[in-house]
Amino acid sequence: MKIIPKLPVAEWVSAATEWTTDTFEFLFDFIKEDFGNFIEFFAEGLLMGIPIWLFIVVVGLIAFFISGKRIGLTAFSVIGLWFIQNQELWPELMNTFTLVIFASLISVIIGVPFGIWMAKSKVVQSILTPILDFMQTMPAFVYLIPAVAFFSIGMVPGVFASVIFATPPTVRFTNLGIRQVSHQLIEASDAFGTTGFQKLFKVQLPMAKKTIMAGINQTVMLALSMVVIASMIGAKGLGQTVITGLQRAEVGTGFVAGLGIVILAIIIDRFTQNLNTQRGDQA
């Protein structure tokens, strides 16, 4: 029996990555420098310029109103942020928050249109579904390799890797939400002579917004879960402190930074869940 020779898949991928890096070097350099500078300004110039007490008060007020004026989320948010500040991890928190904001925002900007496209075309859905499966099942560490190849190290490759990892839920939930809109509503809108644009923005998206918000919530959580992994390629934040604690076997340092990530995750998760509940109640 003839043995099939080993396919040079690794060589093909390396060659494709090298070609992409060389061909689009001007674009990658632009993103790394300009976008990287903007991220740094947002974290260290804008967020760090806000007095800590004011930031905590504002977050507490937002938590109070979006939770229906309940004290639980407000107290947790205020005490949790105070704890992080007390542990002298506020700069790291702001860098982590910045990474999550930009990764989540880019993921939503990419994910919602692709989800709409999937909902409108079975062909597109059949093409994108295995791609999304691939993106979600590939180990997150693998995304660091092209990120470093394209953007070197720092916050930009961290955002890039987080976007790839975090985008699929928004795409899937947007597609699911639109497809679950009642056929009777679609037929009624058609009977009134609505255009495709009007039907999408006045019927389908409003009816699907609760499902879409659930997808956005998952995207934000996945972006946050990449914090520690992204720190391995130079992304600043709490994840970098966790890695430092691991490298130096400082259990306390790593635990406190990890606790800071948990606090941030719970606050963001409860905020997005309460926003989704409010939107669902209004609908």
Coordinates of N, CA, C and O in Angstrom, one line a residue, residues 99-274:
L99 N -9.0 47.4 26.3 CA -8.9 46.3 25.4 C -10.2 45.7 25.2 O -10.6 45.4 24.0
V100 N -11.0 45.5 26.2 CA -12.3 44.9 26.1 C -13.3 45.8 25.3 O -14.0 45.3 24.4
I101 N -13.2 47.1 25.5 CA -14.1 48.0 24.8 C -13.8 48.0 23.3 O -14.7 47.8 22.5
F102 N -12.5 48.1 22.9 CA -12.2 48.1 21.5 C -12.4 46.8 20.8 O -13.0 46.7 19.7
A103 N -12.1 45.7 21.5 CA -12.3 44.4 20.9 C -13.8 44.1 20.7 O -14.2 43.6 19.7
S104 N -14.6 44.5 21.7 CA -16.0 44.2 21.7 C -16.7 45.1 20.6 O -17.5 44.6 19.9
L105 N -16.3 46.4 20.6 CA -16.9 47.3 19.6 C -16.6 46.9 18.2 O -17.5 46.8 17.3
I106 N -15.3 46.5 17.9 CA -15.0 46.0 16.6 C -15.7 44.7 16.2 O -16.2 44.5 15.1
S107 N -15.8 43.8 17.2 CA -16.5 42.6 17.0 C -17.9 42.8 16.6 O -18.5 42.1 15.8
V108 N -18.6 43.7 17.3 CA -20.0 44.0 17.1 C -20.2 44.7 15.7 O -21.1 44.3 15.0
I109 N -19.3 45.6 15.4 CA -19.4 46.3 14.1 C -19.2 45.3 12.9 O -19.9 45.4 11.9
I110 N -18.4 44.3 13.1 CA -18.2 43.2 12.1 C -19.3 42.2 12.2 O -19.8 41.8 11.2
G111 N -19.6 41.8 13.4 CA -20.6 40.7 13.6 C -22.0 40.9 13.2 O -22.6 40.0 12.6
V112 N -22.5 42.1 13.5 CA -24.0 42.3 13.2 C -24.2 42.3 11.7 O -25.2 41.7 11.3
P113 N -23.4 43.1 10.9 CA -23.7 43.0 9.5 C -23.6 41.6 8.9 O -24.4 41.2 8.0
F114 N -22.6 40.8 9.3 CA -22.4 39.5 8.8 C -23.6 38.6 9.3 O -24.0 37.7 8.6
G115 N -24.1 38.8 10.5 CA -25.2 38.1 11.0 C -26.5 38.4 10.2 O -27.3 37.5 9.8
I116 N -26.7 39.7 9.8 CA -27.8 40.0 8.9 C -27.6 39.4 7.6 O -28.6 38.9 7.0
W117 N -26.4 39.4 7.1 CA -26.2 38.8 5.8 C -26.5 37.3 5.8 O -27.1 36.7 4.9
M118 N -26.1 36.6 6.9 CA -26.4 35.2 7.0 C -27.9 34.9 7.1 O -28.4 34.0 6.5
A119 N -28.6 35.8 7.8 CA -30.1 35.6 7.9 C -30.8 35.9 6.6 O -31.9 35.3 6.3
K120 N -30.2 36.6 5.7 CA -30.8 37.0 4.4 C -30.5 36.0 3.3 O -31.1 35.9 2.3
S121 N -29.4 35.2 3.5 CA -29.0 34.3 2.4 C -28.6 32.9 3.0 O -27.7 32.8 3.9
K122 N -29.2 31.9 2.5 CA -28.9 30.5 3.0 C -27.5 30.1 2.4 O -26.8 29.3 3.1
V123 N -27.1 30.7 1.3 CA -25.8 30.4 0.7 C -24.7 30.9 1.6 O -23.7 30.3 2.0
V124 N -24.9 32.2 2.1 CA -23.9 32.8 3.0 C -23.9 32.1 4.3 O -22.8 31.9 4.8
Q125 N -25.0 31.7 4.8 CA -25.0 30.9 6.0 C -24.3 29.6 5.9 O -23.5 29.2 6.8
S126 N -24.4 28.9 4.8 CA -23.7 27.6 4.6 C -22.2 27.8 4.5 O -21.4 26.9 4.9
I127 N -21.8 29.0 4.0 CA -20.4 29.3 3.9 C -19.8 29.8 5.2 O -18.7 29.3 5.6
L128 N -20.5 30.6 5.9 CA -20.0 31.2 7.2 C -20.0 30.3 8.4 O -19.2 30.4 9.3
T129 N -21.0 29.4 8.4 CA -21.2 28.5 9.5 C -19.9 27.7 9.8 O -19.4 27.7 11.0
P130 N -19.3 27.0 8.8 CA -18.1 26.3 9.2 C -16.9 27.2 9.5 O -16.0 26.8 10.4
I131 N -16.9 28.4 9.0 CA -15.8 29.4 9.3 C -16.0 29.8 10.8 O -15.0 29.9 11.5
L132 N -17.2 30.0 11.2 CA -17.5 30.4 12.6 C -17.2 29.2 13.5 O -16.6 29.4 14.6
D133 N -17.5 28.0 13.1 CA -17.1 26.8 13.9 C -15.6 26.7 14.1 O -15.1 26.5 15.2
F134 N -14.9 27.0 13.0 CA -13.4 27.0 13.0 C -12.9 28.1 14.0 O -12.0 27.8 14.8
M135 N -13.5 29.3 13.9 CA -13.0 30.4 14.8 C -13.3 30.1 16.3 O -12.5 30.5 17.1
Q136 N -14.4 29.4 16.6 CA -14.7 29.1 18.0 C -14.0 27.9 18.6 O -13.9 27.9 19.8
T137 N -13.6 27.0 17.7 CA -13.0 25.8 18.2 C -11.5 25.8 18.2 O -10.8 25.0 18.9
M138 N -10.9 26.7 17.4 CA -9.5 26.8 17.4 C -9.0 27.4 18.7 O -9.6 28.3 19.3
P139 N -8.0 26.7 19.3 CA -7.4 27.2 20.6 C -7.1 28.7 20.5 O -6.4 29.1 19.6
A140 N -7.4 29.5 21.6 CA -7.2 30.9 21.5 C -5.8 31.3 21.4 O -5.4 32.3 20.8
F141 N -4.9 30.5 21.9 CA -3.4 30.8 21.8 C -3.0 30.8 20.4 O -2.0 31.6 20.0
V142 N -3.6 30.1 19.5 CA -3.2 30.0 18.1 C -3.3 31.4 17.4 O -2.6 31.8 16.5
Y143 N -4.3 32.2 17.9 CA -4.6 33.5 17.3 C -3.5 34.5 17.6 O -3.3 35.5 16.9
L144 N -2.7 34.2 18.6 CA -1.6 35.1 18.9 C -0.5 35.1 17.8 O 0.2 36.0 17.7
I145 N -0.4 33.9 17.1 CA 0.7 33.8 16.1 C 0.6 34.8 15.0 O 1.5 35.5 14.7
P146 N -0.6 34.8 14.3 CA -0.7 35.8 13.2 C -0.8 37.2 13.7 O -0.4 38.1 13.1
A147 N -1.3 37.4 15.0 CA -1.4 38.7 15.5 C 0.0 39.3 15.7 O 0.2 40.5 15.4
V148 N 0.9 38.5 16.2 CA 2.3 38.9 16.4 C 3.0 39.1 15.0 O 3.7 40.1 14.8
A149 N 2.7 38.2 14.1 CA 3.3 38.3 12.7 C 2.9 39.6 12.0 O 3.7 40.2 11.3
F150 N 1.6 40.0 12.2 CA 1.1 41.2 11.5 C 1.4 42.5 12.3 O 1.7 43.5 11.6
F151 N 1.3 42.5 13.6 CA 1.4 43.7 14.4 C 2.5 43.7 15.4 O 2.5 44.6 16.3
S152 N 3.4 42.8 15.4 CA 4.4 42.7 16.5 C 3.7 42.5 17.8 O 2.8 41.7 17.9
I153 N 4.2 43.1 18.9 CA 3.6 43.0 20.2 C 3.0 44.3 20.7 O 3.3 45.3 20.2
G154 N 2.1 44.1 21.7 CA 1.5 45.3 22.2 C 0.0 45.1 22.3 O -0.6 44.0 22.2
M155 N -0.8 46.3 22.5 CA -2.2 46.2 22.6 C -2.9 45.9 21.3 O -3.9 45.2 21.3
V156 N -2.4 46.4 20.2 CA -3.0 46.1 18.9 C -3.2 44.7 18.6 O -4.2 44.2 18.2
P157 N -2.1 43.9 18.6 CA -2.3 42.4 18.4 C -3.2 41.8 19.4 O -3.9 40.8 19.1
G158 N -3.2 42.3 20.6 CA -4.1 41.8 21.6 C -5.6 42.0 21.2 O -6.4 41.1 21.4
V159 N -5.9 43.2 20.7 CA -7.2 43.5 20.2 C -7.5 42.6 19.0 O -8.6 42.1 18.9
F160 N -6.6 42.5 18.1 CA -6.8 41.7 16.9 C -7.1 40.2 17.3 O -8.1 39.7 16.7
A161 N -6.4 39.6 18.1 CA -6.7 38.2 18.5 C -8.0 38.1 19.3 O -8.7 37.2 19.0
S162 N -8.3 39.1 20.1 CA -9.6 39.1 20.8 C -10.8 39.2 19.9 O -11.8 38.6 20.1
V163 N -10.6 40.0 18.8 CA -11.7 40.2 17.8 C -12.0 38.9 17.1 O -13.2 38.5 17.0
I164 N -11.0 38.2 16.7 CA -11.2 36.9 16.0 C -11.9 35.9 16.9 O -12.8 35.2 16.5
F165 N -11.5 35.9 18.2 CA -12.0 34.9 19.1 C -13.5 35.3 19.6 O -14.3 34.4 19.8
A166 N -13.8 36.6 19.6 CA -15.0 37.1 20.2 C -16.1 37.4 19.2 O -17.3 37.6 19.7
T167 N -15.8 37.4 18.0 CA -16.8 37.8 17.0 C -18.0 36.8 16.7 O -19.1 37.2 16.6
P168 N -17.7 35.5 16.7 CA -18.7 34.5 16.3 C -20.0 34.6 17.0 O -21.1 34.5 16.4
P169 N -20.1 34.8 18.4 CA -21.4 34.9 19.0 C -22.3 35.9 18.5 O -23.5 35.7 18.3
T170 N -21.8 37.1 18.2 CA -22.6 38.2 17.7 C -23.1 37.8 16.3 O -24.3 38.1 16.0
V171 N -22.3 37.2 15.5 CA -22.8 36.8 14.1 C -23.9 35.7 14.3 O -24.9 35.9 13.7
R172 N -23.7 34.8 15.1 CA -24.6 33.7 15.2 C -25.9 34.2 15.8 O -27.0 33.8 15.4
F173 N -25.9 35.0 16.9 CA -27.1 35.4 17.6 C -27.9 36.4 16.7 O -29.1 36.4 16.8
T174 N -27.2 37.2 15.9 CA -27.9 38.1 15.0 C -28.6 37.3 14.0 O -29.8 37.6 13.7
N175 N -28.0 36.4 13.4 CA -28.6 35.5 12.4 C -29.8 34.8 13.0 O -30.9 34.7 12.5
L176 N -29.6 34.2 14.2 CA -30.7 33.5 14.9 C -31.9 34.4 15.2 O -33.0 34.0 15.0
G177 N -31.6 35.6 15.8 CA -32.6 36.5 16.1 C -33.5 36.9 15.0 O -34.7 36.9 15.1
I178 N -32.9 37.2 13.8 CA -33.6 37.7 12.6 C -34.4 36.5 12.1 O -35.6 36.7 11.7
R179 N -33.9 35.3 12.1 CA -34.6 34.1 11.5 C -35.8 33.7 12.4 O -36.7 33.1 11.9
Q180 N -35.7 34.1 13.7 CA -36.8 33.7 14.6 C -38.0 34.7 14.6 O -39.0 34.5 15.3
V181 N -37.8 35.8 13.9 CA -38.9 36.8 13.8 C -40.1 36.1 13.1 O -40.0 35.4 12.1
S182 N -41.3 36.3 13.7 CA -42.5 35.7 13.2 C -42.8 35.9 11.7 O -42.7 37.1 11.2
H183 N -43.1 34.8 11.0 CA -43.4 35.0 9.6 C -44.7 35.8 9.4 O -44.8 36.5 8.3
Q184 N -45.6 35.8 10.3 CA -46.8 36.6 10.2 C -46.4 38.1 10.2 O -47.0 38.9 9.5
L185 N -45.4 38.5 11.1 CA -45.0 39.9 11.1 C -44.4 40.3 9.7 O -44.6 41.4 9.2
I186 N -43.6 39.4 9.2 CA -42.9 39.6 7.9 C -44.0 39.8 6.8 O -43.9 40.7 6.0
E187 N -45.0 38.9 6.8 CA -46.0 39.0 5.8 C -46.8 40.2 6.0 O -47.2 40.9 5.0
A188 N -47.1 40.7 7.2 CA -47.8 41.9 7.4 C -47.0 43.1 6.9 O -47.6 44.0 6.3
S189 N -45.7 43.1 7.2 CA -44.9 44.2 6.7 C -44.9 44.3 5.2 O -44.9 45.4 4.6
D190 N -44.8 43.1 4.6 CA -44.9 43.0 3.1 C -46.2 43.5 2.6 O -46.2 44.2 1.5
A191 N -47.3 43.2 3.3 CA -48.6 43.6 2.9 C -48.7 45.2 2.9 O -49.5 45.7 2.1
F192 N -48.0 45.8 3.8 CA -48.1 47.3 3.9 C -47.1 47.9 2.9 O -46.9 49.2 3.0
G193 N -46.4 47.1 2.1 CA -45.5 47.7 1.1 C -44.2 48.2 1.6 O -43.6 49.1 1.0
T194 N -43.7 47.7 2.7 CA -42.4 48.1 3.2 C -41.2 47.6 2.3 O -41.3 46.6 1.7
T195 N -40.2 48.4 2.2 CA -39.0 48.0 1.5 C -38.2 47.1 2.3 O -38.4 46.9 3.5
G196 N -37.2 46.5 1.7 CA -36.3 45.6 2.4 C -35.6 46.3 3.6 O -35.4 45.7 4.7
F197 N -35.2 47.5 3.3 CA -34.5 48.3 4.3 C -35.4 48.6 5.5 O -35.0 48.5 6.7
Q198 N -36.6 49.0 5.2 CA -37.6 49.3 6.2 C -38.0 48.1 7.1 O -38.1 48.1 8.3
K199 N -38.1 47.0 6.4 CA -38.5 45.7 7.0 C -37.4 45.3 8.0 O -37.7 44.8 9.1
L200 N -36.1 45.5 7.6 CA -35.0 45.1 8.4 C -34.9 46.0 9.7 O -34.8 45.4 10.8
F201 N -35.0 47.3 9.5 CA -34.7 48.2 10.6 C -35.9 48.5 11.4 O -35.8 49.0 12.6
K202 N -37.1 48.3 10.9 CA -38.3 48.6 11.7 C -39.1 47.4 12.2 O -40.0 47.5 13.0
V203 N -38.7 46.2 11.6 CA -39.4 45.0 12.0 C -38.5 44.0 12.6 O -38.5 43.6 13.7
Q204 N -37.5 43.5 11.7 CA -36.7 42.4 12.1 C -35.7 42.7 13.2 O -35.6 42.0 14.2
L205 N -34.9 43.8 13.1 CA -33.9 44.1 14.1 C -34.6 44.5 15.4 O -34.1 44.0 16.5
P206 N -35.7 45.3 15.5 CA -36.3 45.5 16.8 C -36.8 44.3 17.4 O -36.7 44.1 18.7
M207 N -37.4 43.3 16.7 CA -37.9 42.1 17.2 C -36.8 41.2 17.7 O -36.9 40.3 18.6
A208 N -35.6 41.3 17.0 CA -34.5 40.4 17.3 C -33.5 41.0 18.3 O -32.5 40.3 18.6
K209 N -33.7 42.2 18.8 CA -32.7 42.9 19.5 C -32.3 42.2 20.9 O -31.2 42.2 21.3
K210 N -33.3 41.5 21.5 CA -33.0 40.8 22.7 C -32.0 39.7 22.5 O -31.1 39.5 23.2
T211 N -32.2 38.9 21.4 CA -31.3 37.9 21.0 C -29.9 38.4 20.6 O -28.9 37.9 21.0
I212 N -30.0 39.5 19.9 CA -28.7 40.2 19.5 C -27.9 40.6 20.7 O -26.7 40.5 20.7
M213 N -28.6 41.2 21.6 CA -27.9 41.7 22.9 C -27.3 40.5 23.6 O -26.3 40.7 24.3
A214 N -28.0 39.4 23.6 CA -27.4 38.2 24.3 C -26.1 37.8 23.6 O -25.2 37.4 24.3
G215 N -26.1 37.9 22.3 CA -24.9 37.6 21.5 C -23.8 38.6 21.8 O -22.6 38.2 22.0
I216 N -24.1 39.9 21.9 CA -23.2 40.9 22.3 C -22.6 40.7 23.7 O -21.4 40.8 23.9
N217 N -23.5 40.2 24.6 CA -23.0 39.9 26.0 C -21.9 38.8 25.9 O -20.9 38.9 26.6
Q218 N -22.2 37.8 25.1 CA -21.2 36.7 25.0 C -19.9 37.2 24.3 O -18.8 36.7 24.7
T219 N -20.0 38.1 23.4 CA -18.9 38.6 22.7 C -18.0 39.4 23.7 O -16.8 39.2 23.7
V220 N -18.6 40.2 24.6 CA -17.9 41.0 25.6 C -17.2 40.0 26.5 O -16.0 40.3 26.9
M221 N -17.9 39.0 27.0 CA -17.3 38.1 27.9 C -16.1 37.3 27.3 O -15.1 37.1 27.9
L222 N -16.2 36.9 26.0 CA -15.1 36.3 25.3 C -13.9 37.2 25.2 O -12.8 36.8 25.3
A223 N -14.2 38.5 24.8 CA -13.1 39.5 24.7 C -12.4 39.6 26.1 O -11.2 39.7 26.1
L224 N -13.1 39.6 27.1 CA -12.5 39.7 28.5 C -11.7 38.5 28.8 O -10.7 38.5 29.5
S225 N -12.2 37.3 28.3 CA -11.5 36.1 28.6 C -10.1 36.0 27.9 O -9.3 35.2 28.3
M226 N -10.0 36.9 26.9 CA -8.7 36.9 26.2 C -7.7 37.8 26.9 O -6.5 37.9 26.4
V227 N -8.0 38.4 28.0 CA -7.2 39.4 28.6 C -5.8 38.8 29.0 O -4.7 39.3 28.7
V228 N -5.9 37.7 29.7 CA -4.7 37.0 30.2 C -3.9 36.5 29.0 O -2.6 36.6 29.0
I229 N -4.5 35.9 28.0 CA -3.8 35.3 26.9 C -3.2 36.4 26.1 O -2.0 36.3 25.6
A230 N -3.9 37.6 25.9 CA -3.3 38.7 25.1 C -2.1 39.3 25.8 O -1.2 39.9 25.1
S231 N -2.1 39.2 27.1 CA -0.9 39.8 27.8 C 0.4 39.0 27.5 O 1.4 39.6 27.7
M232 N 0.3 37.8 27.0 CA 1.5 37.1 26.6 C 2.2 37.7 25.4 O 3.3 37.4 25.1
I233 N 1.5 38.6 24.7 CA 2.1 39.2 23.5 C 2.2 40.7 23.8 O 2.2 41.5 22.8
G234 N 2.2 41.1 25.0 CA 2.5 42.5 25.4 C 1.3 43.4 25.6 O 1.5 44.6 25.8
A235 N 0.1 42.9 25.6 CA -1.1 43.7 25.9 C -1.0 44.1 27.4 O -1.0 43.2 28.3
K236 N -1.1 45.3 27.7 CA -1.1 45.8 29.1 C -2.4 45.5 29.8 O -3.5 45.3 29.1
G237 N -2.4 45.4 31.1 CA -3.6 45.2 31.9 C -3.4 44.2 33.0 O -2.3 43.8 33.4
L238 N -4.6 43.8 33.5 CA -4.6 42.9 34.6 C -4.0 41.5 34.2 O -3.4 40.8 35.1
G239 N -4.2 41.1 33.0 CA -3.6 39.9 32.5 C -2.1 39.8 32.6 O -1.5 38.8 32.9
Q240 N -1.5 41.0 32.4 CA 0.0 41.0 32.5 C 0.4 40.8 33.9 O 1.5 40.2 34.1
T241 N -0.4 41.3 34.8 CA 0.0 41.1 36.3 C -0.2 39.6 36.6 O 0.6 39.1 37.4
V242 N -1.2 39.0 36.1 CA -1.4 37.6 36.3 C -0.2 36.8 35.8 O 0.3 35.9 36.4
I243 N 0.2 37.1 34.6 CA 1.4 36.4 34.0 C 2.7 36.7 34.8 O 3.5 35.7 35.0
T244 N 2.8 37.9 35.3 CA 4.0 38.2 36.1 C 4.0 37.3 37.4 O 5.0 36.8 37.8
G245 N 2.8 37.2 38.0 CA 2.7 36.4 39.2 C 3.0 34.9 38.9 O 3.6 34.2 39.7
L246 N 2.6 34.5 37.7 CA 2.9 33.1 37.3 C 4.4 32.9 37.1 O 4.9 31.9 37.6
Q247 N 5.0 33.8 36.4 CA 6.4 33.7 36.1 C 7.3 33.7 37.4 O 8.3 33.1 37.5
R248 N 6.9 34.5 38.4 CA 7.7 34.7 39.6 C 7.1 33.8 40.7 O 7.6 34.0 41.9
A249 N 6.1 33.0 40.4 CA 5.5 32.1 41.5 C 5.0 32.9 42.6 O 5.1 32.5 43.8
E250 N 4.5 34.1 42.3 CA 3.8 35.0 43.4 C 2.3 34.8 43.3 O 1.6 35.4 42.6
V251 N 1.9 33.8 44.2 CA 0.5 33.4 44.2 C -0.4 34.6 44.5 O -1.5 34.8 43.9
G252 N -0.1 35.4 45.5 CA -0.9 36.5 45.9 C -1.1 37.5 44.8 O -2.2 38.0 44.6
T253 N 0.0 37.8 44.1 CA -0.1 38.8 43.1 C -1.0 38.4 42.0 O -1.9 39.1 41.5
G254 N -0.8 37.1 41.5 CA -1.7 36.6 40.5 C -3.1 36.4 40.9 O -4.0 36.7 40.1
F255 N -3.4 36.1 42.2 CA -4.7 35.9 42.7 C -5.5 37.2 42.7 O -6.6 37.3 42.3
V256 N -4.8 38.3 43.2 CA -5.5 39.6 43.3 C -5.8 40.1 41.9 O -6.9 40.7 41.7
A257 N -4.9 40.0 41.0 CA -5.1 40.5 39.6 C -6.3 39.6 39.0 O -7.1 40.2 38.3
G258 N -6.2 38.3 39.2 CA -7.3 37.5 38.7 C -8.7 37.9 39.3 O -9.7 37.9 38.6
L259 N -8.7 38.2 40.6 CA -9.9 38.7 41.3 C -10.4 40.0 40.6 O -11.6 40.2 40.5
G260 N -9.4 40.9 40.2 CA -9.8 42.1 39.5 C -10.5 41.8 38.2 O -11.5 42.5 37.9
I261 N -10.0 40.8 37.5 CA -10.6 40.4 36.2 C -12.0 39.9 36.5 O -13.0 40.2 35.7
V262 N -12.2 39.1 37.5 CA -13.5 38.6 37.9 C -14.5 39.7 38.2 O -15.7 39.7 37.7
I263 N -14.1 40.7 39.0 CA -14.9 41.8 39.3 C -15.4 42.5 38.1 O -16.5 42.9 37.9
L264 N -14.4 42.8 37.2 CA -14.7 43.5 36.0 C -15.7 42.7 35.1 O -16.6 43.3 34.5
A265 N -15.5 41.4 35.0 CA -16.3 40.5 34.2 C -17.7 40.5 34.8 O -18.7 40.6 34.0
I266 N -17.9 40.5 36.1 CA -19.2 40.4 36.7 C -20.0 41.8 36.4 O -21.1 41.8 36.1
I267 N -19.2 42.9 36.6 CA -19.9 44.2 36.4 C -20.3 44.3 34.9 O -21.5 44.7 34.7
I268 N -19.4 44.0 34.0 CA -19.8 44.1 32.6 C -21.0 43.2 32.2 O -21.9 43.5 31.5
D269 N -20.9 42.0 32.7 CA -21.9 41.0 32.4 C -23.3 41.4 33.0 O -24.3 41.4 32.2
R270 N -23.3 41.9 34.2 CA -24.6 42.4 34.8 C -25.1 43.6 34.1 O -26.3 43.8 33.9
F271 N -24.2 44.5 33.6 CA -24.6 45.7 32.9 C -25.3 45.3 31.6 O -26.4 45.8 31.3
T272 N -24.7 44.5 30.8 CA -25.2 44.1 29.5 C -26.5 43.3 29.7 O -27.5 43.4 28.9
Q273 N -26.6 42.4 30.7 CA -27.8 41.7 31.0 C -29.0 42.6 31.3 O -30.1 42.4 30.9
N274 N -28.7 43.5 32.2 CA -29.7 44.5 32.6 C -30.2 45.4 31.4 O -31.4 45.6 31.3

